[in-house]
Amino acid sequence: MPLPPARTVYAPGRGELFLRDTGGEGPAVMLLHGWMASADLNWWGAYQALERAGYRVLAIDHRGHGRGLRTVVPFTLADCAADAAAALDLLGAAPATVVGYSMGGAIAQLVARDHPHVVSGLVLSGTASSWDEPRERRFWRAMGVLWLGLALAPNWFWRQALRRSGLRDPERASWLVSELLRASPRDLADAGRELGRFDSRPWVGSLRTPAAVLVTTRDGVVSPRKQRGLAAALAARVVEAPVDHLDVVTPQYTAALLQAVEAVAAASPPRGADRASMGSASSQ
């Protein structure tokens, strides 16, 4: 499947941001991918469907993931949120519907809290307001082991992970591994620790933007119960997709994603309605 054009945007004080950008004059949708993935790994199944529906589709690689920024400072979710907001401003695409999957959902919540002028609506999927249950805490404490495995034998590590997931297509597996190998082992481990510390429960209910939560109802990673709890806190519309956490490139998920994006777009103010409050934005 052809991918949207790639572009690099220089954000002063931040660095070079890598994005996919379909262009066009339609309402902007910014896609934020999950932990360990890249924009392409997470969203290649949705790019064309969103573009055909009339949206300008943007998808950023988060720092330390894919072709995203490499910096000497520790990875933080707040920095990823600021990167996405800067890209929307610099491309003149704000305000946009911000779509976040898994870790991208945590980042999307931070974009809405810290950079509300770039957000016209939120779609959160496969995500939660916190990951602090006992099983999750034990997993986050193993990030040192993850870093070591990725640093010493990254190719073996990812191929073993894909085999255990049931993937048997060698050509597709090779592409997936090549994308996964772009990531920084240090940043992936730091991102895991950040997710373990993330907790939006004290403030997520105060976000004032149209929202939908796309619940992955067969999710074995982020429980549907926690996803529905996030929807309740946001008073968000609930859309369901009968898929597991890694099944986001399926037709079922894409159809539900379109439904959620359209619901939020219909509830959002017209583009430019609050332009005066957005501050200046320069186009790259």
Tab-separated table of C-alpha atoms in Angstrom, residues 11 32 37 44 57 78 81 88 133 136 170 211 224-225 274:
chain	number	residue	atom	x	y	z
A	11	ALA	CA	10.744	23.168	14.871
A	32	LEU	CA	-0.253	9.724	17.296
A	37	ALA	CA	5.694	1.497	16.902
A	44	TRP	CA	-0.846	2.369	7.468
A	57	VAL	CA	-3.945	13.206	7.388
A	78	ALA	CA	5.143	15.926	27.490
A	81	ALA	CA	2.962	16.329	22.982
A	88	LEU	CA	0.474	21.433	13.683
A	133	GLU	CA	-2.231	-1.803	38.335
A	136	GLU	CA	1.428	-3.222	34.885
A	170	PRO	CA	8.191	-13.378	5.837
A	211	ALA	CA	-14.036	13.613	22.388
A	224	PRO	CA	-11.780	-2.358	27.830
A	225	ARG	CA	-12.868	-1.515	31.383
A	274	ASP	CA	-11.382	30.620	17.286
